[in-house]
Amino acid sequence: MISSIAVQVLPMTANENDVIKIVDHVIAYIDASGVNYQVGAFESTLEGDYDQLMAILAQLPKVAAEITDIPVMVYSKINMATTSDVLTIAKKTDKYR
Protein backbone atom coordinates (compact mmCIF):
# COMPACT_ATOMS: atom_id res chain seq x y z
CA MET A 1 0.00 0.00 0.00
CA ILE A 2 1.33 3.38 -0.96
CA SER A 3 -1.36 5.81 0.15
CA SER A 4 -4.40 6.48 2.26
CA ILE A 5 -7.14 9.06 2.08
CA ALA A 6 -9.74 10.27 4.51
CA VAL A 7 -12.95 11.37 2.86
CA GLN A 8 -16.13 13.00 4.10
CA VAL A 9 -19.16 13.32 1.85
CA LEU A 10 -21.41 15.94 3.41
CA PRO A 11 -24.89 16.37 1.91
CA MET A 12 -26.04 19.97 2.12
CA THR A 13 -29.32 19.28 3.90
CA ALA A 14 -30.57 19.23 7.47
CA ASN A 15 -32.78 16.20 6.76
CA GLU A 16 -31.13 13.34 8.68
CA ASN A 17 -32.83 10.64 6.61
CA ASP A 18 -31.46 12.15 3.39
CA VAL A 19 -27.97 12.45 4.89
CA ILE A 20 -27.96 8.80 5.96
CA LYS A 21 -29.35 7.59 2.63
CA ILE A 22 -26.73 9.48 0.61
CA VAL A 23 -23.80 8.56 2.86
CA ASP A 24 -24.85 4.89 2.92
CA HIS A 25 -24.98 4.90 -0.89
CA VAL A 26 -21.47 6.37 -1.09
CA ILE A 27 -20.13 3.86 1.45
CA ALA A 28 -21.66 1.00 -0.57
CA TYR A 29 -19.73 2.29 -3.61
CA ILE A 30 -16.50 2.39 -1.59
CA ASP A 31 -17.18 -1.13 -0.32
CA ALA A 32 -17.74 -2.41 -3.86
CA SER A 33 -14.41 -0.91 -4.96
CA GLY A 34 -12.55 -3.60 -3.01
CA VAL A 35 -10.11 -1.26 -1.23
CA ASN A 36 -9.48 -1.57 2.48
CA TYR A 37 -11.51 1.06 4.32
CA GLN A 38 -12.87 1.99 7.72
CA VAL A 39 -15.95 4.08 8.39
CA GLY A 40 -15.73 6.65 11.16
CA ALA A 41 -18.27 9.00 12.69
CA PHE A 42 -17.25 11.94 10.47
CA GLU A 43 -15.18 10.45 7.65
CA SER A 44 -14.07 7.21 6.10
CA THR A 45 -10.44 6.20 5.58
CA LEU A 46 -9.39 4.26 2.49
CA GLU A 47 -6.07 2.51 1.85
CA GLY A 48 -4.51 1.36 -1.38
CA ASP A 49 -2.86 2.37 -4.62
CA TYR A 50 -2.76 6.15 -5.05
CA ASP A 51 -4.26 6.18 -8.55
CA GLN A 52 -7.05 3.80 -7.54
CA LEU A 53 -7.93 5.93 -4.52
CA MET A 54 -7.93 9.12 -6.60
CA ALA A 55 -10.28 7.48 -9.11
CA ILE A 56 -12.64 6.53 -6.29
CA LEU A 57 -12.46 10.02 -4.80
CA ALA A 58 -13.28 11.61 -8.17
CA GLN A 59 -16.42 9.48 -8.47
CA LEU A 60 -17.91 10.21 -5.04
CA PRO A 61 -19.91 13.35 -5.97
CA LYS A 62 -21.25 11.50 -9.02
CA VAL A 63 -22.18 8.49 -6.91
CA ALA A 64 -24.15 10.72 -4.54
CA ALA A 65 -25.87 12.34 -7.54
CA GLU A 66 -27.13 8.91 -8.64
CA ILE A 67 -29.75 9.01 -5.90
CA THR A 68 -30.30 12.70 -5.12
CA ASP A 69 -30.16 16.21 -6.47
CA ILE A 70 -29.06 17.50 -3.04
CA PRO A 71 -25.62 19.11 -3.42
CA VAL A 72 -22.78 17.42 -1.55
CA MET A 73 -19.48 18.74 -0.30
CA VAL A 74 -16.54 16.31 -0.46
CA TYR A 75 -13.65 16.90 1.91
CA SER A 76 -10.49 14.81 1.72
CA LYS A 77 -7.08 14.38 3.28
CA ILE A 78 -4.48 12.55 1.22
CA ASN A 79 -1.40 10.75 2.53
CA MET A 80 0.92 9.46 -0.19
CA ALA A 81 4.48 8.18 -0.13
CA THR A 82 6.55 7.36 -3.20
CA THR A 83 9.14 4.98 -1.75
CA SER A 84 7.47 3.46 1.30
CA ASP A 85 4.07 2.61 2.66
CA VAL A 86 2.11 5.03 4.80
CA LEU A 87 0.87 4.16 8.28
CA THR A 88 -2.05 1.78 7.99
CA ILE A 89 -5.48 2.15 9.53
CA ALA A 90 -4.63 -0.77 11.82
CA LYS A 91 -1.38 0.79 13.04
CA LYS A 92 -3.18 4.03 13.79
CA THR A 93 -6.31 2.72 15.50
CA ASP A 94 -6.07 -0.91 16.67
CA LYS A 95 -4.60 0.07 20.06
CA TYR A 96 -7.85 1.93 20.78
CA ARG A 97 -10.18 -0.98 20.03
CSV table of N, CA, C and O in Angstrom, one decimal:
chain,number,residue,atom,x,y,z
A,1,MET,N,0.8,-1.2,0.0
A,1,MET,CA,0.0,0.0,0.0
A,1,MET,C,0.9,1.2,0.0
A,1,MET,O,1.8,1.3,0.7
A,2,ILE,N,0.5,2.2,-0.8
A,2,ILE,CA,1.3,3.4,-1.0
A,2,ILE,C,0.6,4.6,-0.3
A,2,ILE,O,1.3,5.5,0.1
A,3,SER,N,-0.7,4.6,-0.3
A,3,SER,CA,-1.4,5.8,0.2
A,3,SER,C,-2.6,5.5,0.9
A,3,SER,O,-3.1,4.4,1.0
A,4,SER,N,-3.1,6.6,1.6
A,4,SER,CA,-4.4,6.5,2.3
A,4,SER,C,-5.1,7.8,2.1
A,4,SER,O,-4.4,8.9,2.0
A,5,ILE,N,-6.4,7.8,2.1
A,5,ILE,CA,-7.1,9.1,2.1
A,5,ILE,C,-8.3,9.0,3.1
A,5,ILE,O,-8.8,7.9,3.4
A,6,ALA,N,-8.6,10.1,3.7
A,6,ALA,CA,-9.7,10.3,4.5
A,6,ALA,C,-10.7,11.1,3.7
A,6,ALA,O,-10.3,12.1,3.1
A,7,VAL,N,-12.0,10.7,3.7
A,7,VAL,CA,-13.0,11.4,2.9
A,7,VAL,C,-14.3,11.5,3.6
A,7,VAL,O,-14.7,10.6,4.3
A,8,GLN,N,-14.8,12.7,3.5
A,8,GLN,CA,-16.1,13.0,4.1
A,8,GLN,C,-17.0,13.5,3.0
A,8,GLN,O,-16.7,14.5,2.3
A,9,VAL,N,-18.1,12.8,2.8
A,9,VAL,CA,-19.2,13.3,1.9
A,9,VAL,C,-20.3,13.9,2.7
A,9,VAL,O,-20.9,13.2,3.5
A,10,LEU,N,-20.5,15.2,2.6
A,10,LEU,CA,-21.4,15.9,3.4
A,10,LEU,C,-22.6,16.5,2.6
A,10,LEU,O,-22.4,17.5,1.9
A,11,PRO,N,-23.7,15.8,2.6
A,11,PRO,CA,-24.9,16.4,1.9
A,11,PRO,C,-25.3,17.7,2.5
A,11,PRO,O,-25.3,17.9,3.7
A,12,MET,N,-25.7,18.6,1.7
A,12,MET,CA,-26.0,20.0,2.1
A,12,MET,C,-27.5,20.0,2.4
A,12,MET,O,-28.3,20.7,1.8
A,13,THR,N,-27.9,19.3,3.5
A,13,THR,CA,-29.3,19.3,3.9
A,13,THR,C,-29.4,19.0,5.4
A,13,THR,O,-28.5,18.4,5.9
A,14,ALA,N,-30.4,19.5,6.0
A,14,ALA,CA,-30.6,19.2,7.5
A,14,ALA,C,-31.4,18.0,7.7
A,14,ALA,O,-31.6,17.5,8.8
A,15,ASN,N,-31.9,17.4,6.6
A,15,ASN,CA,-32.8,16.2,6.8
A,15,ASN,C,-31.9,15.0,7.0
A,15,ASN,O,-31.2,14.5,6.2
A,16,GLU,N,-32.0,14.5,8.3
A,16,GLU,CA,-31.1,13.3,8.7
A,16,GLU,C,-31.3,12.1,7.8
A,16,GLU,O,-30.4,11.4,7.5
A,17,ASN,N,-32.6,11.8,7.4
A,17,ASN,CA,-32.8,10.6,6.6
A,17,ASN,C,-32.1,10.8,5.3
A,17,ASN,O,-31.6,9.8,4.7
A,18,ASP,N,-32.1,11.9,4.7
A,18,ASP,CA,-31.5,12.1,3.4
A,18,ASP,C,-30.0,12.0,3.6
A,18,ASP,O,-29.3,11.4,2.7
A,19,VAL,N,-29.4,12.6,4.6
A,19,VAL,CA,-28.0,12.5,4.9
A,19,VAL,C,-27.6,11.0,5.0
A,19,VAL,O,-26.6,10.5,4.3
A,20,ILE,N,-28.3,10.2,5.8
A,20,ILE,CA,-28.0,8.8,6.0
A,20,ILE,C,-28.1,8.0,4.7
A,20,ILE,O,-27.2,7.2,4.3
A,21,LYS,N,-29.1,8.3,3.9
A,21,LYS,CA,-29.4,7.6,2.6
A,21,LYS,C,-28.2,7.9,1.7
A,21,LYS,O,-27.7,6.9,1.0
A,22,ILE,N,-27.8,9.1,1.5
A,22,ILE,CA,-26.7,9.5,0.6
A,22,ILE,C,-25.4,8.9,1.1
A,22,ILE,O,-24.7,8.3,0.3
A,23,VAL,N,-25.1,9.1,2.3
A,23,VAL,CA,-23.8,8.6,2.9
A,23,VAL,C,-23.7,7.0,2.8
A,23,VAL,O,-22.7,6.5,2.4
A,24,ASP,N,-24.8,6.4,3.1
A,24,ASP,CA,-24.9,4.9,2.9
A,24,ASP,C,-24.6,4.5,1.5
A,24,ASP,O,-23.9,3.5,1.2
A,25,HIS,N,-25.2,5.2,0.5
A,25,HIS,CA,-25.0,4.9,-0.9
A,25,HIS,C,-23.5,5.1,-1.3
A,25,HIS,O,-22.9,4.2,-2.0
A,26,VAL,N,-22.9,6.1,-0.8
A,26,VAL,CA,-21.5,6.4,-1.1
A,26,VAL,C,-20.6,5.3,-0.5
A,26,VAL,O,-19.7,4.8,-1.1
A,27,ILE,N,-20.9,4.9,0.8
A,27,ILE,CA,-20.1,3.9,1.4
A,27,ILE,C,-20.3,2.5,0.7
A,27,ILE,O,-19.3,1.8,0.6
A,28,ALA,N,-21.5,2.2,0.2
A,28,ALA,CA,-21.7,1.0,-0.6
A,28,ALA,C,-20.8,1.0,-1.8
A,28,ALA,O,-20.2,0.0,-2.2
A,29,TYR,N,-20.6,2.2,-2.5
A,29,TYR,CA,-19.7,2.3,-3.6
A,29,TYR,C,-18.3,2.0,-3.2
A,29,TYR,O,-17.6,1.3,-3.9
A,30,ILE,N,-17.9,2.6,-2.1
A,30,ILE,CA,-16.5,2.4,-1.6
A,30,ILE,C,-16.3,0.9,-1.3
A,30,ILE,O,-15.3,0.3,-1.7
A,31,ASP,N,-17.3,0.3,-0.6
A,31,ASP,CA,-17.2,-1.1,-0.3
A,31,ASP,C,-17.0,-2.0,-1.6
A,31,ASP,O,-16.2,-2.9,-1.6
A,32,ALA,N,-17.8,-1.7,-2.6
A,32,ALA,CA,-17.7,-2.4,-3.9
A,32,ALA,C,-16.4,-2.2,-4.6
A,32,ALA,O,-16.1,-3.1,-5.4
A,33,SER,N,-15.7,-1.2,-4.3
A,33,SER,CA,-14.4,-0.9,-5.0
A,33,SER,C,-13.3,-1.9,-4.6
A,33,SER,O,-12.4,-2.1,-5.3
A,34,GLY,N,-13.5,-2.6,-3.4
A,34,GLY,CA,-12.5,-3.6,-3.0
A,34,GLY,C,-11.4,-3.1,-2.2
A,34,GLY,O,-10.5,-3.9,-1.8
A,35,VAL,N,-11.2,-1.8,-2.0
A,35,VAL,CA,-10.1,-1.3,-1.2
A,35,VAL,C,-10.4,-1.5,0.2
A,35,VAL,O,-11.5,-1.6,0.7
A,36,ASN,N,-9.3,-1.5,1.0
A,36,ASN,CA,-9.5,-1.6,2.5
A,36,ASN,C,-10.0,-0.2,3.0
A,36,ASN,O,-9.4,0.8,2.5
A,37,TYR,N,-11.0,-0.2,3.8
A,37,TYR,CA,-11.5,1.1,4.3
A,37,TYR,C,-12.1,0.9,5.7
A,37,TYR,O,-12.4,-0.2,6.1
A,38,GLN,N,-12.2,2.0,6.4
A,38,GLN,CA,-12.9,2.0,7.7
A,38,GLN,C,-13.8,3.2,7.8
A,38,GLN,O,-13.4,4.3,7.5
A,39,VAL,N,-15.0,3.0,8.2
A,39,VAL,CA,-16.0,4.1,8.4
A,39,VAL,C,-15.8,4.7,9.8
A,39,VAL,O,-15.8,3.9,10.8
A,40,GLY,N,-15.8,6.0,9.9
A,40,GLY,CA,-15.7,6.7,11.2
A,40,GLY,C,-17.0,7.5,11.3
A,40,GLY,O,-17.8,7.6,10.4
A,41,ALA,N,-17.1,8.2,12.4
A,41,ALA,CA,-18.3,9.0,12.7
A,41,ALA,C,-18.4,10.2,11.8
A,41,ALA,O,-19.5,10.7,11.4
A,42,PHE,N,-17.2,10.8,11.3
A,42,PHE,CA,-17.2,11.9,10.5
A,42,PHE,C,-16.7,11.7,9.1
A,42,PHE,O,-16.9,12.5,8.2
A,43,GLU,N,-15.8,10.7,8.9
A,43,GLU,CA,-15.2,10.4,7.7
A,43,GLU,C,-14.8,9.0,7.6
A,43,GLU,O,-14.8,8.3,8.5
A,44,SER,N,-14.5,8.6,6.3
A,44,SER,CA,-14.1,7.2,6.1
A,44,SER,C,-12.6,7.3,5.6
A,44,SER,O,-12.2,8.2,4.9
A,45,THR,N,-11.8,6.3,6.0
A,45,THR,CA,-10.4,6.2,5.6
A,45,THR,C,-10.3,5.0,4.6
A,45,THR,O,-10.7,3.9,4.9
A,46,LEU,N,-9.6,5.3,3.5
A,46,LEU,CA,-9.4,4.3,2.5
A,46,LEU,C,-7.9,4.1,2.3
A,46,LEU,O,-7.1,5.0,2.4
A,47,GLU,N,-7.5,2.8,2.1
A,47,GLU,CA,-6.1,2.5,1.8
A,47,GLU,C,-5.9,1.8,0.5
A,47,GLU,O,-6.8,1.0,0.1
A,48,GLY,N,-4.8,2.1,-0.1
A,48,GLY,CA,-4.5,1.4,-1.4
A,48,GLY,C,-3.6,2.1,-2.3
A,48,GLY,O,-2.9,3.1,-1.9
A,49,ASP,N,-3.6,1.7,-3.6
A,49,ASP,CA,-2.9,2.4,-4.6
A,49,ASP,C,-3.4,3.8,-4.8
A,49,ASP,O,-4.6,4.1,-4.9
A,50,TYR,N,-2.4,4.7,-4.9
A,50,TYR,CA,-2.8,6.1,-5.1
A,50,TYR,C,-3.7,6.4,-6.2
A,50,TYR,O,-4.8,7.1,-6.0
A,51,ASP,N,-3.4,5.9,-7.4
A,51,ASP,CA,-4.3,6.2,-8.5
A,51,ASP,C,-5.7,5.6,-8.4
A,51,ASP,O,-6.7,6.2,-8.8
A,52,GLN,N,-5.7,4.4,-7.8
A,52,GLN,CA,-7.1,3.8,-7.5
A,52,GLN,C,-7.9,4.6,-6.6
A,52,GLN,O,-9.1,4.9,-6.8
A,53,LEU,N,-7.2,5.1,-5.5
A,53,LEU,CA,-7.9,5.9,-4.5
A,53,LEU,C,-8.4,7.3,-5.1
A,53,LEU,O,-9.5,7.7,-4.8
A,54,MET,N,-7.6,7.9,-6.0
A,54,MET,CA,-7.9,9.1,-6.6
A,54,MET,C,-9.1,8.9,-7.6
A,54,MET,O,-10.0,9.8,-7.7
A,55,ALA,N,-9.1,7.8,-8.2
A,55,ALA,CA,-10.3,7.5,-9.1
A,55,ALA,C,-11.6,7.3,-8.3
A,55,ALA,O,-12.6,7.8,-8.7
A,56,ILE,N,-11.5,6.7,-7.2
A,56,ILE,CA,-12.6,6.5,-6.3
A,56,ILE,C,-13.1,7.9,-5.8
A,56,ILE,O,-14.3,8.2,-5.9
A,57,LEU,N,-12.1,8.7,-5.3
A,57,LEU,CA,-12.5,10.0,-4.8
A,57,LEU,C,-13.2,10.9,-5.9
A,57,LEU,O,-14.1,11.6,-5.6
A,58,ALA,N,-12.7,10.8,-7.1
A,58,ALA,CA,-13.3,11.6,-8.2
A,58,ALA,C,-14.7,11.2,-8.5
A,58,ALA,O,-15.5,12.0,-8.9
A,59,GLN,N,-15.1,10.0,-8.2
A,59,GLN,CA,-16.4,9.5,-8.5
A,59,GLN,C,-17.4,9.8,-7.4
A,59,GLN,O,-18.6,9.7,-7.6
A,60,LEU,N,-17.0,10.1,-6.2
A,60,LEU,CA,-17.9,10.2,-5.0
A,60,LEU,C,-19.0,11.2,-5.2
A,60,LEU,O,-20.2,10.9,-4.9
A,61,PRO,N,-18.8,12.4,-5.8
A,61,PRO,CA,-19.9,13.3,-6.0
A,61,PRO,C,-20.9,12.8,-7.0
A,61,PRO,O,-22.1,13.0,-6.8
A,62,LYS,N,-20.4,12.1,-8.0
A,62,LYS,CA,-21.3,11.5,-9.0
A,62,LYS,C,-22.1,10.4,-8.4
A,62,LYS,O,-23.2,10.2,-8.8
A,63,VAL,N,-21.5,9.6,-7.6
A,63,VAL,CA,-22.2,8.5,-6.9
A,63,VAL,C,-23.3,9.0,-6.1
A,63,VAL,O,-24.5,8.5,-6.1
A,64,ALA,N,-23.1,10.1,-5.3
A,64,ALA,CA,-24.1,10.7,-4.5
A,64,ALA,C,-25.3,11.2,-5.5
A,64,ALA,O,-26.4,11.1,-5.2
A,65,ALA,N,-24.9,11.8,-6.6
A,65,ALA,CA,-25.9,12.3,-7.5
A,65,ALA,C,-26.7,11.3,-8.2
A,65,ALA,O,-27.8,11.6,-8.8
A,66,GLU,N,-26.3,10.0,-8.1
A,66,GLU,CA,-27.1,8.9,-8.6
A,66,GLU,C,-28.5,8.8,-7.9
A,66,GLU,O,-29.4,8.3,-8.5
A,67,ILE,N,-28.5,9.2,-6.7
A,67,ILE,CA,-29.7,9.0,-5.9
A,67,ILE,C,-30.4,10.3,-5.4
A,67,ILE,O,-31.4,10.2,-4.7
A,68,THR,N,-29.8,11.5,-5.7
A,68,THR,CA,-30.3,12.7,-5.1
A,68,THR,C,-29.9,13.9,-6.0
A,68,THR,O,-28.8,13.8,-6.7
A,69,ASP,N,-30.6,15.0,-5.9
A,69,ASP,CA,-30.2,16.2,-6.5
A,69,ASP,C,-29.7,17.2,-5.4
A,69,ASP,O,-29.4,18.3,-5.7
A,70,ILE,N,-29.6,16.7,-4.1
A,70,ILE,CA,-29.1,17.5,-3.0
A,70,ILE,C,-27.6,17.7,-3.3
A,70,ILE,O,-26.8,16.7,-3.5
A,71,PRO,N,-27.1,18.9,-3.3
A,71,PRO,CA,-25.6,19.1,-3.4
A,71,PRO,C,-24.9,18.4,-2.3
A,71,PRO,O,-25.4,18.4,-1.1
A,72,VAL,N,-23.7,18.0,-2.6
A,72,VAL,CA,-22.8,17.4,-1.5
A,72,VAL,C,-21.4,18.1,-1.6
A,72,VAL,O,-21.0,18.5,-2.6
A,73,MET,N,-20.9,18.3,-0.4
A,73,MET,CA,-19.5,18.7,-0.3
A,73,MET,C,-18.6,17.5,0.0
A,73,MET,O,-19.0,16.6,0.7
A,74,VAL,N,-17.5,17.4,-0.7
A,74,VAL,CA,-16.5,16.3,-0.5
A,74,VAL,C,-15.2,16.9,0.1
A,74,VAL,O,-14.6,17.7,-0.6
A,75,TYR,N,-14.9,16.5,1.3
A,75,TYR,CA,-13.6,16.9,1.9
A,75,TYR,C,-12.7,15.7,2.0
A,75,TYR,O,-13.1,14.6,2.3
A,76,SER,N,-11.4,15.9,1.7
A,76,SER,CA,-10.5,14.8,1.7
A,76,SER,C,-9.1,15.2,2.3
A,76,SER,O,-8.8,16.4,2.2
A,77,LYS,N,-8.5,14.3,2.8
A,77,LYS,CA,-7.1,14.4,3.3
A,77,LYS,C,-6.3,13.2,2.6
A,77,LYS,O,-6.8,12.1,2.6
A,78,ILE,N,-5.2,13.5,2.0
A,78,ILE,CA,-4.5,12.6,1.2
A,78,ILE,C,-3.1,12.4,1.8
A,78,ILE,O,-2.4,13.3,2.0
A,79,ASN,N,-2.7,11.1,2.0
A,79,ASN,CA,-1.4,10.8,2.5
A,79,ASN,C,-0.8,9.8,1.5
A,79,ASN,O,-1.3,8.7,1.3
A,80,MET,N,0.3,10.3,0.9
A,80,MET,CA,0.9,9.5,-0.2
A,80,MET,C,2.4,9.5,0.0
A,80,MET,O,3.0,10.5,0.4
A,81,ALA,N,3.0,8.3,-0.2
A,81,ALA,CA,4.5,8.2,-0.1
A,81,ALA,C,5.0,7.5,-1.4
A,81,ALA,O,4.3,6.6,-1.9
A,82,THR,N,6.1,7.9,-1.9
A,82,THR,CA,6.6,7.4,-3.2
A,82,THR,C,7.5,6.2,-3.0
A,82,THR,O,7.6,5.3,-3.9
A,83,THR,N,8.2,6.1,-1.9
A,83,THR,CA,9.1,5.0,-1.8
A,83,THR,C,8.9,4.1,-0.6
A,83,THR,O,9.6,3.1,-0.4
A,84,SER,N,7.8,4.3,0.2
A,84,SER,CA,7.5,3.5,1.3
A,84,SER,C,6.0,3.5,1.5
A,84,SER,O,5.3,4.3,0.9
A,85,ASP,N,5.5,2.6,2.3
A,85,ASP,CA,4.1,2.6,2.7
A,85,ASP,C,3.8,3.7,3.7
A,85,ASP,O,4.7,4.1,4.5
A,86,VAL,N,2.5,4.1,3.8
A,86,VAL,CA,2.1,5.0,4.8
A,86,VAL,C,1.6,4.2,6.0
A,86,VAL,O,1.4,3.0,5.9
A,87,LEU,N,1.4,4.9,7.1
A,87,LEU,CA,0.9,4.2,8.3
A,87,LEU,C,-0.5,3.6,7.9
A,87,LEU,O,-1.3,4.3,7.4
A,88,THR,N,-0.8,2.4,8.3
A,88,THR,CA,-2.1,1.8,8.0
A,88,THR,C,-3.1,2.2,9.0
A,88,THR,O,-2.8,2.7,10.1
A,89,ILE,N,-4.4,1.9,8.6
A,89,ILE,CA,-5.5,2.1,9.5
A,89,ILE,C,-5.2,1.4,10.8
A,89,ILE,O,-5.4,1.9,11.9
A,90,ALA,N,-4.8,0.1,10.7
A,90,ALA,CA,-4.6,-0.8,11.8
A,90,ALA,C,-3.6,-0.2,12.8
A,90,ALA,O,-3.8,-0.2,14.0
A,91,LYS,N,-2.5,0.3,12.2
A,91,LYS,CA,-1.4,0.8,13.0
A,91,LYS,C,-1.8,2.0,13.8
A,91,LYS,O,-1.4,2.3,14.9
A,92,LYS,N,-2.7,2.8,13.2
A,92,LYS,CA,-3.2,4.0,13.8
A,92,LYS,C,-4.3,3.8,14.8
A,92,LYS,O,-4.4,4.6,15.8
A,93,THR,N,-5.1,2.8,14.6
A,93,THR,CA,-6.3,2.7,15.5
A,93,THR,C,-6.5,1.4,16.3
A,93,THR,O,-7.3,1.4,17.3
A,94,ASP,N,-5.8,0.4,16.0
A,94,ASP,CA,-6.1,-0.9,16.7
A,94,ASP,C,-5.8,-0.8,18.2
A,94,ASP,O,-6.5,-1.5,18.9
A,95,LYS,N,-4.9,0.0,18.6
A,95,LYS,CA,-4.6,0.1,20.1
A,95,LYS,C,-5.8,0.7,20.8
A,95,LYS,O,-5.8,0.6,22.0
A,96,TYR,N,-6.7,1.3,20.1
A,96,TYR,CA,-7.8,1.9,20.8
A,96,TYR,C,-9.1,1.1,20.7
A,96,TYR,O,-10.1,1.4,21.2
A,97,ARG,N,-9.0,-0.1,20.2
A,97,ARG,CA,-10.2,-1.0,20.0
A,97,ARG,C,-10.2,-2.0,21.1
A,97,ARG,O,-9.3,-2.5,21.6
